[in-house]
Tab-separated table of C-alpha atoms in Angstrom:
chain	number	residue	atom	x	y	z
A	59	MET	CA	0.853	-20.276	7.360
A	60	ARG	CA	4.081	-18.931	8.396
A	61	THR	CA	3.477	-14.939	8.258
A	62	GLY	CA	5.745	-12.629	9.423
A	63	TYR	CA	5.052	-9.013	11.359
A	64	ILE	CA	7.630	-6.306	10.794
A	65	TYR	CA	7.493	-3.015	12.862
A	66	ASP	CA	9.673	-1.205	15.791
A	67	GLU	CA	8.704	0.982	18.283
A	68	SER	CA	10.761	3.926	16.077
A	69	TYR	CA	7.790	3.996	13.593
A	70	PHE	CA	5.325	5.391	16.142
A	71	TRP	CA	8.153	8.424	16.800
A	72	HIS	CA	8.047	9.765	13.502
A	73	ASP	CA	6.720	13.169	14.690
A	74	THR	CA	4.391	15.096	12.173
A	75	GLY	CA	3.733	17.530	14.673
A	76	THR	CA	0.453	19.857	14.741
A	77	GLY	CA	-2.069	19.950	11.567
A	78	THR	CA	-5.476	20.020	10.697
A	79	LEU	CA	-6.086	16.598	8.457
A	80	PHE	CA	-3.986	17.064	5.973
A	81	LEU	CA	-3.149	21.178	6.511
A	82	PRO	CA	-1.065	22.998	9.074
A	83	SER	CA	-3.112	24.647	12.156
A	84	GLY	CA	-3.490	28.276	12.291
A	85	GLY	CA	-6.164	30.964	11.231
A	86	TYR	CA	-9.329	29.452	11.677
A	87	LEU	CA	-8.049	25.668	11.549
A	88	GLU	CA	-7.648	24.857	14.992
A	89	THR	CA	-4.490	23.249	16.377
A	90	ASP	CA	-5.382	19.462	16.274
A	91	VAL	CA	-2.995	16.604	14.847
A	92	PHE	CA	-2.099	15.652	11.291
A	93	ALA	CA	-4.349	12.401	10.056
A	94	GLU	CA	-0.749	10.517	9.748
A	95	HIS	CA	0.173	10.109	12.981
A	96	PRO	CA	0.909	7.305	14.939
A	97	ALA	CA	-2.015	6.098	17.527
A	98	THR	CA	-3.938	4.546	14.072
A	99	LYS	CA	-0.740	1.972	13.716
A	100	ARG	CA	-0.077	1.892	17.266
A	101	ARG	CA	-3.629	0.827	17.860
A	102	VAL	CA	-3.373	-2.180	15.114
A	103	ASN	CA	-0.121	-3.318	17.404
A	104	ASN	CA	-2.527	-2.989	20.803
A	105	LEU	CA	-5.338	-5.258	19.012
A	106	LEU	CA	-2.890	-7.756	17.609
A	107	GLU	CA	-1.800	-7.987	21.016
A	108	ARG	CA	-5.376	-7.980	22.771
A	109	CYS	CA	-6.859	-10.581	20.751
A	110	GLY	CA	-3.355	-12.825	20.867
A	111	LEU	CA	-2.915	-12.924	17.120
A	112	MET	CA	0.483	-11.342	17.970
A	113	ARG	CA	1.726	-14.739	19.599
A	114	GLU	CA	0.866	-16.603	16.132
A	115	LEU	CA	3.004	-14.352	14.000
A	116	HIS	CA	6.697	-14.732	12.999
A	117	HIS	CA	8.363	-11.516	14.693
A	118	ILE	CA	10.954	-10.024	12.246
A	119	ARG	CA	13.037	-6.905	13.473
A	120	PRO	CA	13.565	-4.517	10.034
A	121	ARG	CA	17.058	-2.863	9.596
A	122	LYS	CA	17.502	0.506	8.065
A	123	ALA	CA	17.887	0.767	4.385
A	124	THR	CA	21.108	1.959	3.019
A	125	LEU	CA	21.847	5.093	1.743
A	126	GLU	CA	22.558	3.171	-1.708
A	127	GLU	CA	19.595	1.371	-1.688
A	128	ILE	CA	17.395	4.665	-1.094
A	129	GLN	CA	18.982	6.015	-4.295
A	130	TYR	CA	17.678	2.641	-6.223
A	131	TYR	CA	14.857	5.861	-6.368
A	132	HIS	CA	15.251	8.756	-5.128
A	133	THR	CA	17.750	11.442	-6.229
A	134	PRO	CA	20.937	12.516	-3.623
A	135	GLU	CA	19.537	16.260	-3.660
A	136	TYR	CA	15.952	15.184	-2.391
A	137	ILE	CA	17.886	12.255	0.023
A	138	LYS	CA	19.731	15.321	1.361
A	139	ARG	CA	16.664	17.547	1.988
A	140	VAL	CA	15.231	15.039	4.158
A	141	LYS	CA	18.066	14.589	6.195
A	142	TYR	CA	18.709	18.652	6.797
A	143	LEU	CA	15.224	18.839	7.833
A	144	SER	CA	15.687	15.797	10.161
A	145	ASP	CA	18.660	17.365	11.707
A	146	THR	CA	17.639	21.082	12.226
A	147	THR	CA	13.982	22.531	12.146
A	148	GLY	CA	12.066	19.553	10.560
A	149	GLY	CA	9.186	21.152	7.811
A	150	ASP	CA	7.931	19.802	4.727
A	151	ALA	CA	9.727	17.990	2.227
A	152	GLY	CA	7.658	18.586	-0.927
A	153	ASP	CA	3.965	18.618	-0.905
A	154	HIS	CA	2.648	17.476	2.774
A	155	ALA	CA	5.373	15.245	3.445
A	156	ILE	CA	6.303	16.151	7.114
A	157	VAL	CA	9.290	15.762	8.581
A	158	GLY	CA	10.025	15.831	12.149
A	159	LYS	CA	13.009	15.656	14.306
A	160	GLY	CA	14.718	12.303	13.837
A	161	SER	CA	12.514	11.485	10.751
A	162	TYR	CA	14.995	10.596	8.643
A	163	GLU	CA	16.497	7.641	10.779
A	164	ILE	CA	13.256	6.507	11.118
A	165	ALA	CA	12.264	6.768	7.435
A	166	LEU	CA	15.476	4.674	6.675
A	167	LEU	CA	14.181	1.767	8.865
A	168	SER	CA	10.501	2.020	7.413
A	169	THR	CA	11.939	1.540	4.070
A	170	GLY	CA	14.548	-1.343	5.820
A	171	GLY	CA	11.102	-2.534	7.006
A	172	ALA	CA	9.784	-3.320	3.603
A	173	LEU	CA	13.237	-4.617	2.488
A	174	THR	CA	13.459	-7.046	5.379
A	175	ALA	CA	10.080	-8.132	4.251
A	176	VAL	CA	11.394	-8.782	0.534
A	177	ASP	CA	14.303	-11.093	2.167
A	178	SER	CA	12.244	-13.163	4.509
A	179	VAL	CA	9.619	-14.409	1.819
A	180	MET	CA	12.356	-14.820	-0.857
A	181	LYS	CA	14.780	-16.695	1.446
A	182	GLY	CA	11.611	-18.878	2.592
A	183	LYS	CA	11.744	-17.961	6.372
A	184	VAL	CA	7.912	-17.141	6.164
A	185	ASP	CA	5.086	-17.741	3.509
A	186	ASN	CA	4.180	-14.251	3.643
A	187	VAL	CA	4.878	-10.959	5.541
A	188	TYR	CA	3.225	-7.547	6.658
A	189	ALA	CA	5.291	-4.976	7.529
A	190	LEU	CA	3.925	-1.810	9.570
A	191	THR	CA	6.016	0.881	8.141
A	192	ARG	CA	5.954	4.379	8.730
A	193	PRO	CA	6.171	6.793	7.291
A	194	PRO	CA	4.010	5.551	4.268
A	195	GLY	CA	5.685	5.935	0.873
A	196	HIS	CA	3.562	5.542	-2.366
A	197	HIS	CA	3.119	9.193	-3.056
A	198	ALA	CA	6.984	9.468	-2.851
A	199	GLU	CA	8.512	10.804	-5.860
A	200	SER	CA	12.215	10.447	-7.236
A	201	ASP	CA	12.944	14.006	-5.981
A	202	LYS	CA	10.220	14.896	-3.522
A	203	GLY	CA	8.410	13.667	-0.872
A	204	ILE	CA	4.197	13.990	-1.078
A	205	GLY	CA	1.067	13.121	1.022
A	206	PHE	CA	2.744	12.132	4.231
A	207	CYS	CA	5.065	9.866	2.387
A	208	LEU	CA	8.876	10.510	2.652
A	209	PHE	CA	10.991	7.364	0.843
A	210	ASN	CA	8.704	5.480	-1.590
A	211	ASN	CA	8.889	1.926	0.470
A	212	VAL	CA	7.599	-0.039	-1.947
A	213	ALA	CA	9.007	1.022	-4.806
A	214	ILE	CA	12.583	1.006	-3.342
A	215	SER	CA	11.823	-2.836	-2.282
A	216	ALA	CA	10.733	-3.923	-5.928
A	217	LYS	CA	13.791	-2.121	-7.501
A	218	TYR	CA	15.618	-4.332	-4.350
A	219	ALA	CA	13.931	-7.715	-5.348
A	220	LYS	CA	14.843	-7.229	-9.346
A	221	LYS	CA	18.606	-6.180	-8.157
A	222	LYS	CA	19.214	-8.590	-5.370
A	223	TYR	CA	17.171	-12.057	-6.432
A	224	GLY	CA	17.406	-11.412	-10.552
A	225	LEU	CA	13.491	-11.186	-10.449
A	226	GLU	CA	11.614	-10.299	-13.982
A	227	ARG	CA	8.192	-10.207	-12.832
A	228	ILE	CA	7.003	-8.659	-10.048
A	229	MET	CA	3.012	-7.771	-9.476
A	230	ILE	CA	2.523	-4.344	-6.769
A	231	LEU	CA	-0.856	-3.933	-6.073
A	232	ASP	CA	-1.827	-0.781	-4.435
A	233	TRP	CA	-5.363	-0.662	-2.662
A	234	ASP	CA	-4.680	2.605	-0.883
A	235	VAL	CA	-7.527	5.103	-1.223
A	236	HIS	CA	-5.558	7.643	-3.270
A	237	HIS	CA	-3.286	6.874	-6.461
A	238	GLY	CA	-0.038	5.265	-6.162
A	239	ASN	CA	1.929	8.253	-8.374
A	240	GLY	CA	5.202	7.572	-7.077
A	241	THR	CA	5.111	3.926	-7.469
A	242	GLU	CA	3.767	4.794	-10.793
A	243	LYS	CA	6.287	6.541	-11.736
A	244	ALA	CA	8.968	4.221	-10.434
A	245	PHE	CA	7.680	1.955	-13.195
A	246	TYR	CA	5.894	3.865	-15.819
A	247	ASP	CA	8.383	2.599	-18.669
A	248	ASP	CA	9.315	-1.044	-16.922
A	249	ASP	CA	7.930	-3.936	-18.303
A	250	GLU	CA	9.015	-6.483	-15.232
A	251	VAL	CA	7.000	-4.696	-12.801
A	252	LEU	CA	2.945	-4.691	-13.348
A	253	PHE	CA	1.742	-1.835	-11.381
A	254	ILE	CA	-1.823	-1.923	-10.644
A	255	SER	CA	-3.447	0.956	-8.403
A	256	ILE	CA	-7.231	0.706	-7.140
A	257	HIS	CA	-7.782	3.850	-6.045
A	258	GLU	CA	-10.890	6.830	-5.365
A	259	HIS	CA	-10.970	8.820	-8.251
A	260	LEU	CA	-9.816	12.117	-8.229
A	261	ASN	CA	-9.401	12.020	-4.651
A	262	PHE	CA	-5.046	12.445	-4.515
A	263	PRO	CA	-2.710	13.416	-5.851
A	264	ASN	CA	-4.869	16.197	-8.295
A	265	ASN	CA	-5.022	15.261	-11.944
A	266	SER	CA	-3.451	11.487	-11.473
A	267	GLY	CA	-4.622	8.126	-11.639
A	268	TYR	CA	-6.290	8.022	-14.941
A	269	ALA	CA	-7.150	4.471	-16.675
A	270	THR	CA	-5.525	5.750	-19.844
A	271	ASP	CA	-2.332	6.375	-18.406
A	272	THR	CA	-1.206	2.822	-19.349
A	273	GLY	CA	2.538	2.962	-19.192
A	274	GLU	CA	5.529	3.901	-21.795
A	275	GLY	CA	8.312	2.736	-23.702
A	276	ASN	CA	8.622	-0.905	-22.915
A	277	GLY	CA	6.288	-0.285	-19.761
A	278	GLU	CA	3.462	0.194	-22.082
A	279	GLY	CA	0.240	-2.321	-20.727
A	280	TYR	CA	2.041	-2.778	-17.609
A	281	ASN	CA	0.665	0.369	-15.689
A	282	VAL	CA	-3.034	-0.075	-14.419
A	283	ASN	CA	-4.993	2.197	-12.967
A	284	ILE	CA	-8.342	1.603	-11.381
A	285	PRO	CA	-10.448	4.362	-10.600
A	286	LEU	CA	-13.525	3.561	-8.335
A	287	PRO	CA	-16.189	6.075	-7.871
A	288	PRO	CA	-16.943	7.402	-4.316
A	289	GLY	CA	-18.881	5.109	-2.368
A	290	SER	CA	-17.664	2.259	-3.635
A	291	GLY	CA	-17.418	-0.858	-1.419
A	292	ASN	CA	-16.851	-3.998	-0.946
A	293	ALA	CA	-18.764	-5.457	-4.008
A	294	ALA	CA	-16.841	-3.068	-6.243
A	295	TYR	CA	-13.499	-4.064	-4.906
A	296	LEU	CA	-13.951	-7.294	-5.289
A	297	GLN	CA	-15.237	-7.852	-8.771
A	298	THR	CA	-12.397	-5.235	-9.670
A	299	LEU	CA	-10.000	-8.000	-8.038
A	300	GLU	CA	-11.691	-10.865	-9.595
A	301	THR	CA	-12.205	-9.434	-13.537
A	302	ILE	CA	-8.967	-7.265	-13.624
A	303	VAL	CA	-6.296	-8.102	-11.771
A	304	LYS	CA	-6.560	-11.820	-11.611
A	305	PRO	CA	-6.593	-12.327	-15.234
A	306	MET	CA	-3.814	-10.057	-15.621
A	307	ALA	CA	-1.720	-11.837	-13.093
A	308	ASP	CA	-2.584	-15.176	-14.539
A	309	GLU	CA	-0.825	-13.302	-17.738
A	310	PHE	CA	2.093	-12.071	-16.139
A	311	GLN	CA	2.628	-14.919	-13.885
A	312	PRO	CA	4.591	-12.678	-10.987
A	313	GLN	CA	7.313	-14.206	-8.917
A	314	LEU	CA	6.608	-12.133	-6.381
A	315	ILE	CA	3.783	-10.035	-5.160
A	316	ILE	CA	3.903	-6.933	-2.953
A	317	VAL	CA	0.663	-4.841	-1.565
A	318	SER	CA	0.599	-1.184	-1.015
A	319	ALA	CA	-2.057	-2.156	2.003
A	320	GLY	CA	-3.884	1.635	2.676
A	321	GLN	CA	-7.038	0.560	4.617
A	322	ASP	CA	-8.593	4.222	4.155
A	323	PRO	CA	-10.821	2.823	1.532
A	324	GLY	CA	-12.530	1.938	5.109
A	325	MET	CA	-16.115	3.141	5.438
A	326	PHE	CA	-14.967	5.468	8.477
A	327	ASP	CA	-12.009	7.007	6.920
A	328	PRO	CA	-11.589	11.058	7.132
A	329	LEU	CA	-9.591	11.186	4.093
A	330	GLY	CA	-11.381	8.624	1.507
A	331	ARG	CA	-15.355	8.368	0.472
A	332	MET	CA	-15.147	4.463	0.009
A	333	ARG	CA	-17.068	1.984	1.698
A	334	VAL	CA	-15.139	-1.036	2.150
A	335	SER	CA	-15.646	-3.171	5.401
A	336	ALA	CA	-13.200	-5.196	7.663
A	337	GLU	CA	-14.575	-7.788	6.165
A	338	GLY	CA	-14.256	-6.604	2.745
A	339	PHE	CA	-10.603	-6.687	2.934
A	340	GLY	CA	-10.241	-10.049	4.661
A	341	LYS	CA	-12.053	-11.472	1.328
A	342	MET	CA	-9.680	-8.416	-0.696
A	343	THR	CA	-6.455	-10.516	0.726
A	344	GLU	CA	-8.027	-14.373	0.212
A	345	ILE	CA	-7.906	-13.355	-3.497
A	346	ILE	CA	-4.537	-11.878	-3.509
A	347	LYS	CA	-3.321	-14.954	-1.441
A	348	GLU	CA	-4.931	-17.016	-3.949
A	349	ILE	CA	-3.177	-15.401	-6.525
A	350	ALA	CA	0.202	-15.619	-4.794
A	351	GLN	CA	0.139	-19.472	-4.091
A	352	LYS	CA	-0.635	-20.044	-8.106
A	353	HIS	CA	1.885	-18.215	-9.560
A	354	CYS	CA	4.848	-17.748	-7.135
A	355	ASN	CA	4.568	-20.220	-4.209
A	356	GLY	CA	2.640	-17.658	-1.847
A	357	LYS	CA	5.278	-15.138	-1.936
A	358	LEU	CA	3.363	-12.239	-0.249
A	359	VAL	CA	4.718	-8.804	0.985
A	360	PHE	CA	2.495	-6.256	2.627
A	361	CYS	CA	3.317	-3.049	3.519
A	362	HIS	CA	1.108	-0.624	5.305
A	363	GLU	CA	0.490	2.960	3.736
A	364	GLY	CA	-2.639	4.947	4.664
A	365	GLY	CA	-5.277	4.764	6.825
A	366	TYR	CA	-6.824	7.389	9.149
A	367	SER	CA	-9.531	6.348	11.241
A	368	ASN	CA	-8.198	5.493	14.519
A	369	ALA	CA	-11.216	3.450	15.619
A	370	TYR	CA	-11.562	0.927	12.253
A	371	VAL	CA	-7.916	0.791	10.951
A	372	PRO	CA	-6.938	-1.845	13.098
A	373	PHE	CA	-10.155	-3.932	12.750
A	374	CYS	CA	-9.590	-3.769	8.732
A	375	THR	CA	-5.941	-4.934	9.590
A	376	LEU	CA	-6.874	-7.112	11.872
A	377	ARG	CA	-8.905	-9.142	9.239
A	378	ILE	CA	-6.099	-9.448	6.547
A	379	MET	CA	-3.686	-10.563	9.184
A	380	GLU	CA	-6.304	-13.327	10.405
A	381	VAL	CA	-6.521	-14.600	6.420
A	382	LEU	CA	-2.424	-14.151	5.755
A	383	CYS	CA	-1.639	-16.471	8.745
A	384	GLU	CA	-4.759	-18.565	8.827
A	385	LYS	CA	-5.569	-17.878	12.195
A	386	GLN	CA	-9.653	-16.541	13.005
A	387	THR	CA	-9.764	-14.664	16.075
A	388	ASP	CA	-13.265	-13.900	18.492
A	389	VAL	CA	-12.956	-10.407	17.453
A	390	GLU	CA	-16.037	-9.063	15.711
A	391	ASP	CA	-16.267	-5.731	13.857
A	392	PRO	CA	-18.209	-4.014	16.224
A	393	PHE	CA	-19.119	-1.468	13.652
A	394	ALA	CA	-20.929	-3.950	11.674
A	395	PRO	CA	-24.041	-3.669	13.184
A	396	GLY	CA	-24.275	0.232	12.287
A	397	THR	CA	-23.528	-1.036	8.686
A	398	ASN	CA	-25.279	-3.964	7.746
A	399	GLY	CA	-27.939	-1.787	5.389
A	400	TYR	CA	-25.332	-0.924	3.209
A	401	PRO	CA	-25.946	-2.073	-0.336
A	402	ASP	CA	-23.888	-4.978	-0.919
A	403	LYS	CA	-24.132	-4.988	-4.996
A	404	VAL	CA	-22.013	-3.478	-7.879
A	405	TYR	CA	-23.805	0.044	-8.569
A	406	GLU	CA	-24.068	0.799	-12.535
A	407	HIS	CA	-21.711	3.579	-12.270
A	408	GLU	CA	-19.134	1.625	-10.526
A	409	GLN	CA	-19.733	-1.154	-13.285
A	410	ASP	CA	-19.021	1.348	-16.009
A	411	ALA	CA	-15.756	2.662	-14.314
A	412	ILE	CA	-14.532	-1.432	-14.064
A	413	ASN	CA	-15.545	-1.558	-17.831
A	414	LYS	CA	-13.851	1.528	-18.791
A	415	VAL	CA	-10.452	-0.103	-17.360
A	416	ILE	CA	-11.245	-3.462	-18.831
A	417	LYS	CA	-12.052	-1.687	-22.486
A	418	VAL	CA	-8.670	0.192	-22.376
A	419	GLN	CA	-6.631	-3.033	-21.048
A	420	SER	CA	-7.852	-5.783	-23.047
A	421	GLU	CA	-5.522	-5.248	-25.784
A	422	PHE	CA	-2.658	-5.253	-23.881
A	423	TRP	CA	-3.902	-8.480	-21.898
A	424	GLN	CA	-4.224	-10.056	-25.455
A	425	ASN	CA	-1.406	-9.268	-27.772
A	426	LEU	CA	1.160	-7.823	-24.902
A	427	LEU	CA	0.978	-9.940	-21.509
A	428	PRO	CA	0.877	-13.096	-22.592
A	429	LYS	CA	4.392	-13.104	-24.223
A	430	VAL	CA	6.159	-12.499	-20.697
A	431	GLY	CA	5.147	-15.930	-18.985
A	432	GLN	CA	6.483	-17.499	-22.286
């Protein structure tokens, strides 16, 4: 498989400043760094180099997104606010959406990385691609940034794919531990984009990501939220993909699949409470890759979102990359021995959550979505 890899040194220079996890430092919060900082993604890059897999990837330089492309989703007023903060003092562009000096240009390049990824698979330069984009994007809404996200890379790239390539069926899978609220809003009334978010129930944002939020108007039934309970691990995620995502993809027959790849469901993440292992991420990728090969000639784009464990995110991402390019390295998950005793079955409360989504969506699967592929 020809697997593209997109990153730019500038991504690591987006400066979120001092903070503690997701809060500004001060008072009794001793000065630290925000959870979303360069180390996690830079260490992904370093591990790919160290183990030799980087040599197996097709390197693609990202371009900057144009102002017109950013406006596919974001309002001019919001874009101006991000640029103003970037050019002056920095600050918050919404709700925990940190802008540093020069972040506007880096955010344009991050979104441009997602657009470059779409072009690369649509033009047949690569079979699939992983874009190590930063800052992330899936929380950003049209008029504000949220949760470290400035411009919604995936939402803009899907709209771009529709406009440039005339695609009528795009599937977005968001497996970040937090609900993809911004991407949801971008396509809530759109029947040409099937948006599926697998996330920890009521983690972030507040009051978001309910299974009963299924879209509206033309988009009714094309918005699928799968809120899993805290503690869900490999078995719950894999069963969700097999019993919900696969059947919906079979009905929808996507022409392109985009994954919002947040590795914060990983078992050591400080901003999530899930138990997915590096091996689990690899198996999840296998399923998504099978879906892409079945329906859209393998056209598959991964855009990096969250993931805040400096130690573990690189190994989770490496497993994804190995599956994408079909090259096995000699790297073993160094943390696996300490987690071998973790349960590998689906708990009853996890199964109840999965069944709830199946029940909510079953009417749409049977009556609505089959018409799309005809």
